[in-house]
């Protein structure tokens, strides 16, 4: 096995034996299963609400409005995942990134590792590979759960097109979560104290997930937890006409837009626009990856293990 | 140095953690003015004994009294008369030595804390450390501040858990001198867990040996050396006792 | 002259305050809180000012054209606090957890808890001392956020809050202190109970996710009215009486949804704060006693959580658990 894979394998084993990681993973998987159920339950209720509204209005002799939910794509029942991935998934990713460095530090094995013929870059690629594999496995598990949930609640297997879109959605989510793995890693490399590193990464996550949407489109923190954006909460004032120019670099918003399009089966927008929406996420990955790699190259692993 | 009055007494003292028996009915007496060396292999129950005597844990059976006060029912009184330095105490890195000591002094109810701090640091010959952050200290410096916090309120009994752990030879020697002076000049009874038998031989007046949670030996150092005339050092005696 | 030692509770409280402020973590979180508060108020204030300016322009034009001027929309500057209150819900809770975690981690890492517990300190001294210290830290943070809010609403929004509005703002921030203290208690309890204290932090963050974000979010997305931008019933052009008639057929669904929301401490904090500050329109102009009476359910829930978390924090600080060996 190459050294990179050895390090990646150790990373995965360490994660799988961490009680807190397993707990967080459990929460994400439970919420994924629930997302399908909640989506279906809400949708059925809304259809019933519409039918009841029609009955009520008909009885009162009032005109019947059109059904706003006619032929909504089945995958939109998973819209809550567009919120759960940036919430639970991102926090899980931060813990993975944080743990990839602190576990070795606190076990005091850094000095043991680097007294062997291992390049710093190999160590970095090994950690990255381990974290990426972890995210992919987690997203694959979520994919299976979502597919099963949709099949059970809608009484029919997914079509090939639906399945492909689901795969695309989770592939995009893997890419997005990788950003936060790197945020966790970089914060922990910059800050010796394990908890300070974790909190720094969480602070960055809050800024990306809540503060940036408010800045670029006036979307308040709690409003950005709803996959359905109420235009009344988004201001059209001159201030936001200016700040909305920064939207392209708001990776959270690009992720939400892309995800919504994928799940809604919207024949959009063309390759160029999709590439433009993906670009901020890719750029963030490259920048953070480069930073993490440099930090590992220059880090002094001989110092006493960090304490809180 | 053995005084007439018992200052630490345990009667059938026992403690278990779940199914594991840590202490098995220990009967131990330490007299006022003694420097008591408590020996035993790793896992023998020495730290558990100190934890009971310093009121950190409640024994599951038996009784223990320090300065006549029961460690369970008269906990506060015990805490007023003891000082304690645990193993590997780091103190608060972000605070200065004086700030650390002021905090602990106030918790002990010391009046004129600043004066007490100055006296303690003077006694330990480390006044120059007062305004420096503890995070910058070496192990030896931390140890001295650790002892300072334990003696601020002039306790009658001082408990030291592996005080030489991690110290260099100079640090060990300084600690030895400090213990001798605390006992001779301030009249403190010292109860010390240690592995460093060479230091026990130089400092202690009485020794006790714990094995598997049982007190297998207790006597004055002088009597011990007489009883084992064929052993060249305390180490040999300790090994013999452990083999029994 | 003999100087008596200060009370142990005050000593512990002062220690907690000083240690928290010297901790890099807290400074970081406080900065984040101050930044987002300033950002949120600035953004809202620009918008607020724009609305006032728009209305003034309209009045001038209407006057010039001789058209009847419609009444001005109601401008309630305290409504600009909405974003800040939501950030207290989210970031404030993390700060509370962080404080609680650090309080425990500091003693474990420095192995200083044994030094404290072998001194004549009662369990309640430790409990109240820490709580008082944490209250002082949180009050400092929220006082800074409150002052920034008042100043920015004045300078950017062009409106200075009057006495009555300042009282309501103060009440909202005091509520925020209580809210953050509850998460402090949670952070303390989970960290004290964990064998490895850093794991306690992660567990506390998971609880935070569930209580602050997930449960309220589920409650909101299960609301039929939130499924269409602008509101379902608005899209169907259904008036309130008909809306209620329709929803009467879905009482079980609504009961489940409401029960879920009721379990969220965050929701109760939000509802009461929004009522006091008039962010919820129907409470504008209402007296505080009317509001409190109307929101007594939320007050009761907050009180229940206070009782629960006090008990948990107390149990977490019990000496036997703290002295166990751990990494």
PDB file of C-alpha atoms in Angstrom, chain A residues 21-198:
ATOM      1  CA  UNK A  21     -18.032  11.179  14.885  1.00  0.00           C
ATOM      2  CA  UNK A  22     -20.356   8.182  14.815  1.00  0.00           C
ATOM      3  CA  UNK A  23     -22.932  10.218  16.747  1.00  0.00           C
ATOM      4  CA  UNK A  24     -22.803  13.098  14.260  1.00  0.00           C
ATOM      5  CA  UNK A  25     -22.961  10.683  11.352  1.00  0.00           C
ATOM      6  CA  UNK A  26     -25.990   9.058  12.944  1.00  0.00           C
ATOM      7  CA  UNK A  27     -27.704  12.438  13.215  1.00  0.00           C
ATOM      8  CA  UNK A  28     -27.030  13.177   9.541  1.00  0.00           C
ATOM      9  CA  UNK A  29     -28.303   9.785   8.377  1.00  0.00           C
ATOM     10  CA  UNK A  30     -31.414  10.020  10.552  1.00  0.00           C
ATOM     11  CA  UNK A  31     -32.146  13.503   9.223  1.00  0.00           C
ATOM     12  CA  UNK A  32     -31.601  12.265   5.660  1.00  0.00           C
ATOM     13  CA  UNK A  33     -34.131   9.495   6.176  1.00  0.00           C
ATOM     14  CA  UNK A  34     -36.472  11.979   7.846  1.00  0.00           C
ATOM     15  CA  UNK A  35     -36.025  14.532   5.065  1.00  0.00           C
ATOM     16  CA  UNK A  36     -37.677  12.181   2.609  1.00  0.00           C
ATOM     17  CA  UNK A  37     -40.501  11.456   5.011  1.00  0.00           C
ATOM     18  CA  UNK A  38     -40.997  15.102   5.979  1.00  0.00           C
ATOM     19  CA  UNK A  39     -40.971  16.140   2.344  1.00  0.00           C
ATOM     20  CA  UNK A  40     -43.577  13.547   1.459  1.00  0.00           C
ATOM     21  CA  UNK A  41     -45.699  14.328   4.528  1.00  0.00           C
ATOM     22  CA  UNK A  42     -45.619  18.068   3.871  1.00  0.00           C
ATOM     23  CA  UNK A  43     -46.368  17.559   0.186  1.00  0.00           C
ATOM     24  CA  UNK A  44     -49.330  15.254   0.842  1.00  0.00           C
ATOM     25  CA  UNK A  45     -50.685  17.659   3.398  1.00  0.00           C
ATOM     26  CA  UNK A  46     -50.328  20.563   1.025  1.00  0.00           C
ATOM     27  CA  UNK A  47     -52.134  18.691  -1.759  1.00  0.00           C
ATOM     28  CA  UNK A  48     -54.865  17.905   0.752  1.00  0.00           C
ATOM     29  CA  UNK A  49     -54.924  21.549   1.851  1.00  0.00           C
ATOM     30  CA  UNK A  50     -55.360  22.576  -1.773  1.00  0.00           C
ATOM     31  CA  UNK A  51     -58.176  20.037  -2.292  1.00  0.00           C
ATOM     32  CA  UNK A  52     -59.905  21.219   0.876  1.00  0.00           C
ATOM     33  CA  UNK A  53     -59.455  24.842  -0.218  1.00  0.00           C
ATOM     34  CA  UNK A  54     -61.101  23.994  -3.556  1.00  0.00           C
ATOM     35  CA  UNK A  55     -64.038  22.397  -1.717  1.00  0.00           C
ATOM     36  CA  UNK A  56     -64.395  25.380   0.615  1.00  0.00           C
ATOM     37  CA  UNK A  57     -64.200  27.954  -2.166  1.00  0.00           C
ATOM     38  CA  UNK A  58     -66.568  25.981  -4.395  1.00  0.00           C
ATOM     39  CA  UNK A  59     -69.110  25.792  -1.593  1.00  0.00           C
ATOM     40  CA  UNK A  60     -68.850  29.566  -1.193  1.00  0.00           C
ATOM     41  CA  UNK A  61     -69.196  30.101  -4.908  1.00  0.00           C
ATOM     42  CA  UNK A  62     -65.721  31.611  -5.217  1.00  0.00           C
ATOM     43  CA  UNK A  63     -63.319  31.108  -8.134  1.00  0.00           C
ATOM     44  CA  UNK A  64     -60.814  28.220  -7.909  1.00  0.00           C
ATOM     45  CA  UNK A  65     -57.140  29.209  -8.061  1.00  0.00           C
ATOM     46  CA  UNK A  66     -54.635  27.056 -10.004  1.00  0.00           C
ATOM     47  CA  UNK A  67     -52.744  24.338  -8.138  1.00  0.00           C
ATOM     48  CA  UNK A  68     -49.249  25.673  -7.362  1.00  0.00           C
ATOM     49  CA  UNK A  69     -47.983  22.121  -6.832  1.00  0.00           C
ATOM     50  CA  UNK A  70     -49.190  20.535 -10.043  1.00  0.00           C
ATOM     51  CA  UNK A  71     -46.578  18.146 -11.388  1.00  0.00           C
ATOM     52  CA  UNK A  72     -43.793  19.063  -9.030  1.00  0.00           C
ATOM     53  CA  UNK A  73     -40.807  16.764  -9.655  1.00  0.00           C
ATOM     54  CA  UNK A  74     -40.514  13.921  -7.164  1.00  0.00           C
ATOM     55  CA  UNK A  75     -36.975  14.849  -6.151  1.00  0.00           C
ATOM     56  CA  UNK A  76     -38.183  18.181  -4.756  1.00  0.00           C
ATOM     57  CA  UNK A  77     -39.495  16.194  -1.807  1.00  0.00           C
ATOM     58  CA  UNK A  78     -35.843  16.105  -0.735  1.00  0.00           C
ATOM     59  CA  UNK A  79     -35.539  19.885  -0.662  1.00  0.00           C
ATOM     60  CA  UNK A  80     -34.821  19.827   3.056  1.00  0.00           C
ATOM     61  CA  UNK A  81     -31.488  18.157   2.250  1.00  0.00           C
ATOM     62  CA  UNK A  82     -30.428  21.450   0.667  1.00  0.00           C
ATOM     63  CA  UNK A  83     -30.564  22.802   4.221  1.00  0.00           C
ATOM     64  CA  UNK A  84     -29.317  19.740   6.121  1.00  0.00           C
ATOM     65  CA  UNK A  85     -26.169  19.319   4.046  1.00  0.00           C
ATOM     66  CA  UNK A  86     -24.871  22.862   4.737  1.00  0.00           C
ATOM     67  CA  UNK A  87     -25.934  22.515   8.394  1.00  0.00           C
ATOM     68  CA  UNK A  88     -25.251  19.035   9.711  1.00  0.00           C
ATOM     69  CA  UNK A  89     -23.057  17.912   6.839  1.00  0.00           C
ATOM     70  CA  UNK A  90     -20.804  20.967   7.042  1.00  0.00           C
ATOM     71  CA  UNK A  91     -20.376  20.633  10.816  1.00  0.00           C
ATOM     72  CA  UNK A  92     -19.536  16.958  10.352  1.00  0.00           C
ATOM     73  CA  UNK A  93     -17.024  17.910   7.665  1.00  0.00           C
ATOM     74  CA  UNK A  94     -15.424  20.468   9.986  1.00  0.00           C
ATOM     75  CA  UNK A  95     -15.066  17.800  12.689  1.00  0.00           C
ATOM     76  CA  UNK A  96     -13.457  15.457  10.136  1.00  0.00           C
ATOM     77  CA  UNK A  97     -10.974  18.141   9.125  1.00  0.00           C
ATOM     78  CA  UNK A  98     -10.266  19.142  12.712  1.00  0.00           C
ATOM     79  CA  UNK A  99      -9.860  15.526  13.808  1.00  0.00           C
ATOM     80  CA  UNK A 100      -7.504  14.701  10.946  1.00  0.00           C
ATOM     81  CA  UNK A 101      -4.884  16.857  12.661  1.00  0.00           C
ATOM     82  CA  UNK A 102      -5.786  16.894  16.355  1.00  0.00           C
ATOM     83  CA  UNK A 103      -6.063  13.117  16.731  1.00  0.00           C
ATOM     84  CA  UNK A 104      -2.433  12.721  15.702  1.00  0.00           C
ATOM     85  CA  UNK A 105      -1.322  15.703  17.772  1.00  0.00           C
ATOM     86  CA  UNK A 106      -3.048  14.630  20.967  1.00  0.00           C
ATOM     87  CA  UNK A 107      -1.854  11.059  20.622  1.00  0.00           C
ATOM     88  CA  UNK A 108       1.659  12.476  20.472  1.00  0.00           C
ATOM     89  CA  UNK A 109       2.402  10.589  17.252  1.00  0.00           C
ATOM     90  CA  UNK A 110       3.451  13.516  15.081  1.00  0.00           C
ATOM     91  CA  UNK A 111       7.039  13.172  16.214  1.00  0.00           C
ATOM     92  CA  UNK A 112       6.820   9.420  15.639  1.00  0.00           C
ATOM     93  CA  UNK A 113       5.363   9.851  12.131  1.00  0.00           C
ATOM     94  CA  UNK A 114       7.860  12.448  10.963  1.00  0.00           C
ATOM     95  CA  UNK A 115      10.867  10.605  12.320  1.00  0.00           C
ATOM     96  CA  UNK A 116      10.116   8.199   9.438  1.00  0.00           C
ATOM     97  CA  UNK A 117      10.881   8.813   5.726  1.00  0.00           C
ATOM     98  CA  UNK A 118       7.531  10.451   4.966  1.00  0.00           C
ATOM     99  CA  UNK A 119       7.221  13.596   2.939  1.00  0.00           C
ATOM    100  CA  UNK A 120       5.038  16.382   4.285  1.00  0.00           C
ATOM    101  CA  UNK A 121       3.169  16.433   0.959  1.00  0.00           C
ATOM    102  CA  UNK A 122       2.470  12.696   1.261  1.00  0.00           C
ATOM    103  CA  UNK A 123       1.051  13.280   4.724  1.00  0.00           C
ATOM    104  CA  UNK A 124      -1.175  16.057   3.368  1.00  0.00           C
ATOM    105  CA  UNK A 125      -2.444  13.963   0.430  1.00  0.00           C
ATOM    106  CA  UNK A 126      -3.049  11.040   2.747  1.00  0.00           C
ATOM    107  CA  UNK A 127      -5.122  13.166   5.118  1.00  0.00           C
ATOM    108  CA  UNK A 128      -7.018  14.701   2.221  1.00  0.00           C
ATOM    109  CA  UNK A 129      -7.662  11.292   0.634  1.00  0.00           C
ATOM    110  CA  UNK A 130      -8.916   9.892   3.936  1.00  0.00           C
ATOM    111  CA  UNK A 131     -11.241  12.839   4.515  1.00  0.00           C
ATOM    112  CA  UNK A 132     -12.518  12.778   0.924  1.00  0.00           C
ATOM    113  CA  UNK A 133     -13.213   9.058   1.118  1.00  0.00           C
ATOM    114  CA  UNK A 134     -15.059   9.590   4.391  1.00  0.00           C
ATOM    115  CA  UNK A 135     -17.256  12.289   2.820  1.00  0.00           C
ATOM    116  CA  UNK A 136     -17.936  10.159  -0.279  1.00  0.00           C
ATOM    117  CA  UNK A 137     -18.947   7.151   1.820  1.00  0.00           C
ATOM    118  CA  UNK A 138     -21.229   9.328   3.932  1.00  0.00           C
ATOM    119  CA  UNK A 139     -22.855  10.913   0.877  1.00  0.00           C
ATOM    120  CA  UNK A 140     -23.276   7.484  -0.718  1.00  0.00           C
ATOM    121  CA  UNK A 141     -25.089   6.325   2.434  1.00  0.00           C
ATOM    122  CA  UNK A 142     -27.309   9.418   2.259  1.00  0.00           C
ATOM    123  CA  UNK A 143     -27.972   8.701  -1.436  1.00  0.00           C
ATOM    124  CA  UNK A 144     -29.154   5.187  -0.644  1.00  0.00           C
ATOM    125  CA  UNK A 145     -31.337   6.417   2.217  1.00  0.00           C
ATOM    126  CA  UNK A 146     -32.888   9.135   0.053  1.00  0.00           C
ATOM    127  CA  UNK A 147     -33.591   6.685  -2.773  1.00  0.00           C
ATOM    128  CA  UNK A 148     -35.207   4.232  -0.362  1.00  0.00           C
ATOM    129  CA  UNK A 149     -37.224   6.980   1.339  1.00  0.00           C
ATOM    130  CA  UNK A 150     -38.536   8.277  -1.992  1.00  0.00           C
ATOM    131  CA  UNK A 151     -39.363   4.777  -3.192  1.00  0.00           C
ATOM    132  CA  UNK A 152     -41.254   3.891  -0.020  1.00  0.00           C
ATOM    133  CA  UNK A 153     -43.199   7.127   0.250  1.00  0.00           C
ATOM    134  CA  UNK A 154     -44.066   7.396  -3.435  1.00  0.00           C
ATOM    135  CA  UNK A 155     -44.764   3.769  -4.187  1.00  0.00           C
ATOM    136  CA  UNK A 156     -42.386   3.421  -7.108  1.00  0.00           C
ATOM    137  CA  UNK A 157     -38.719   3.051  -7.964  1.00  0.00           C
ATOM    138  CA  UNK A 158     -36.812   6.062  -9.153  1.00  0.00           C
ATOM    139  CA  UNK A 159     -36.460   6.487 -12.885  1.00  0.00           C
ATOM    140  CA  UNK A 160     -32.991   6.479 -14.429  1.00  0.00           C
ATOM    141  CA  UNK A 161     -33.121  10.232 -14.886  1.00  0.00           C
ATOM    142  CA  UNK A 162     -34.214  10.800 -11.275  1.00  0.00           C
ATOM    143  CA  UNK A 163     -31.466   8.505  -9.997  1.00  0.00           C
ATOM    144  CA  UNK A 164     -28.867  10.317 -12.065  1.00  0.00           C
ATOM    145  CA  UNK A 165     -29.997  13.659 -10.687  1.00  0.00           C
ATOM    146  CA  UNK A 166     -29.824  12.278  -7.176  1.00  0.00           C
ATOM    147  CA  UNK A 167     -26.257  11.109  -7.804  1.00  0.00           C
ATOM    148  CA  UNK A 168     -25.439  14.552  -9.211  1.00  0.00           C
ATOM    149  CA  UNK A 169     -26.912  16.242  -6.145  1.00  0.00           C
ATOM    150  CA  UNK A 170     -24.846  14.156  -3.738  1.00  0.00           C
ATOM    151  CA  UNK A 171     -21.730  14.564  -5.883  1.00  0.00           C
ATOM    152  CA  UNK A 172     -22.195  18.337  -5.664  1.00  0.00           C
ATOM    153  CA  UNK A 173     -22.773  18.008  -1.923  1.00  0.00           C
ATOM    154  CA  UNK A 174     -19.522  16.024  -1.562  1.00  0.00           C
ATOM    155  CA  UNK A 175     -17.666  18.822  -3.293  1.00  0.00           C
ATOM    156  CA  UNK A 176     -19.301  21.452  -1.086  1.00  0.00           C
ATOM    157  CA  UNK A 177     -18.576  19.541   2.111  1.00  0.00           C
ATOM    158  CA  UNK A 178     -14.944  19.084   1.123  1.00  0.00           C
ATOM    159  CA  UNK A 179     -14.609  22.863   1.461  1.00  0.00           C
ATOM    160  CA  UNK A 180     -15.492  22.561   5.130  1.00  0.00           C
ATOM    161  CA  UNK A 181     -13.158  19.627   5.672  1.00  0.00           C
ATOM    162  CA  UNK A 182     -10.388  21.939   4.523  1.00  0.00           C
ATOM    163  CA  UNK A 183     -11.710  24.803   6.659  1.00  0.00           C
ATOM    164  CA  UNK A 184     -11.481  22.480   9.692  1.00  0.00           C
ATOM    165  CA  UNK A 185      -7.981  21.387   8.716  1.00  0.00           C
ATOM    166  CA  UNK A 186      -6.624  24.879   8.045  1.00  0.00           C
ATOM    167  CA  UNK A 187      -8.110  26.344  11.251  1.00  0.00           C
ATOM    168  CA  UNK A 188      -6.593  23.528  13.301  1.00  0.00           C
ATOM    169  CA  UNK A 189      -3.178  23.907  11.664  1.00  0.00           C
ATOM    170  CA  UNK A 190      -3.169  27.652  12.294  1.00  0.00           C
ATOM    171  CA  UNK A 191      -4.330  27.432  15.898  1.00  0.00           C
ATOM    172  CA  UNK A 192      -2.560  25.117  18.338  1.00  0.00           C
ATOM    173  CA  UNK A 193      -5.426  24.716  20.753  1.00  0.00           C
ATOM    174  CA  UNK A 194      -7.813  21.997  19.494  1.00  0.00           C
ATOM    175  CA  UNK A 195     -10.989  23.661  20.712  1.00  0.00           C
ATOM    176  CA  UNK A 196      -9.997  27.114  19.464  1.00  0.00           C
ATOM    177  CA  UNK A 197      -9.337  25.580  16.064  1.00  0.00           C
ATOM    178  CA  UNK A 198     -12.762  23.953  16.102  1.00  0.00           C
TER     179      UNK A 198
END
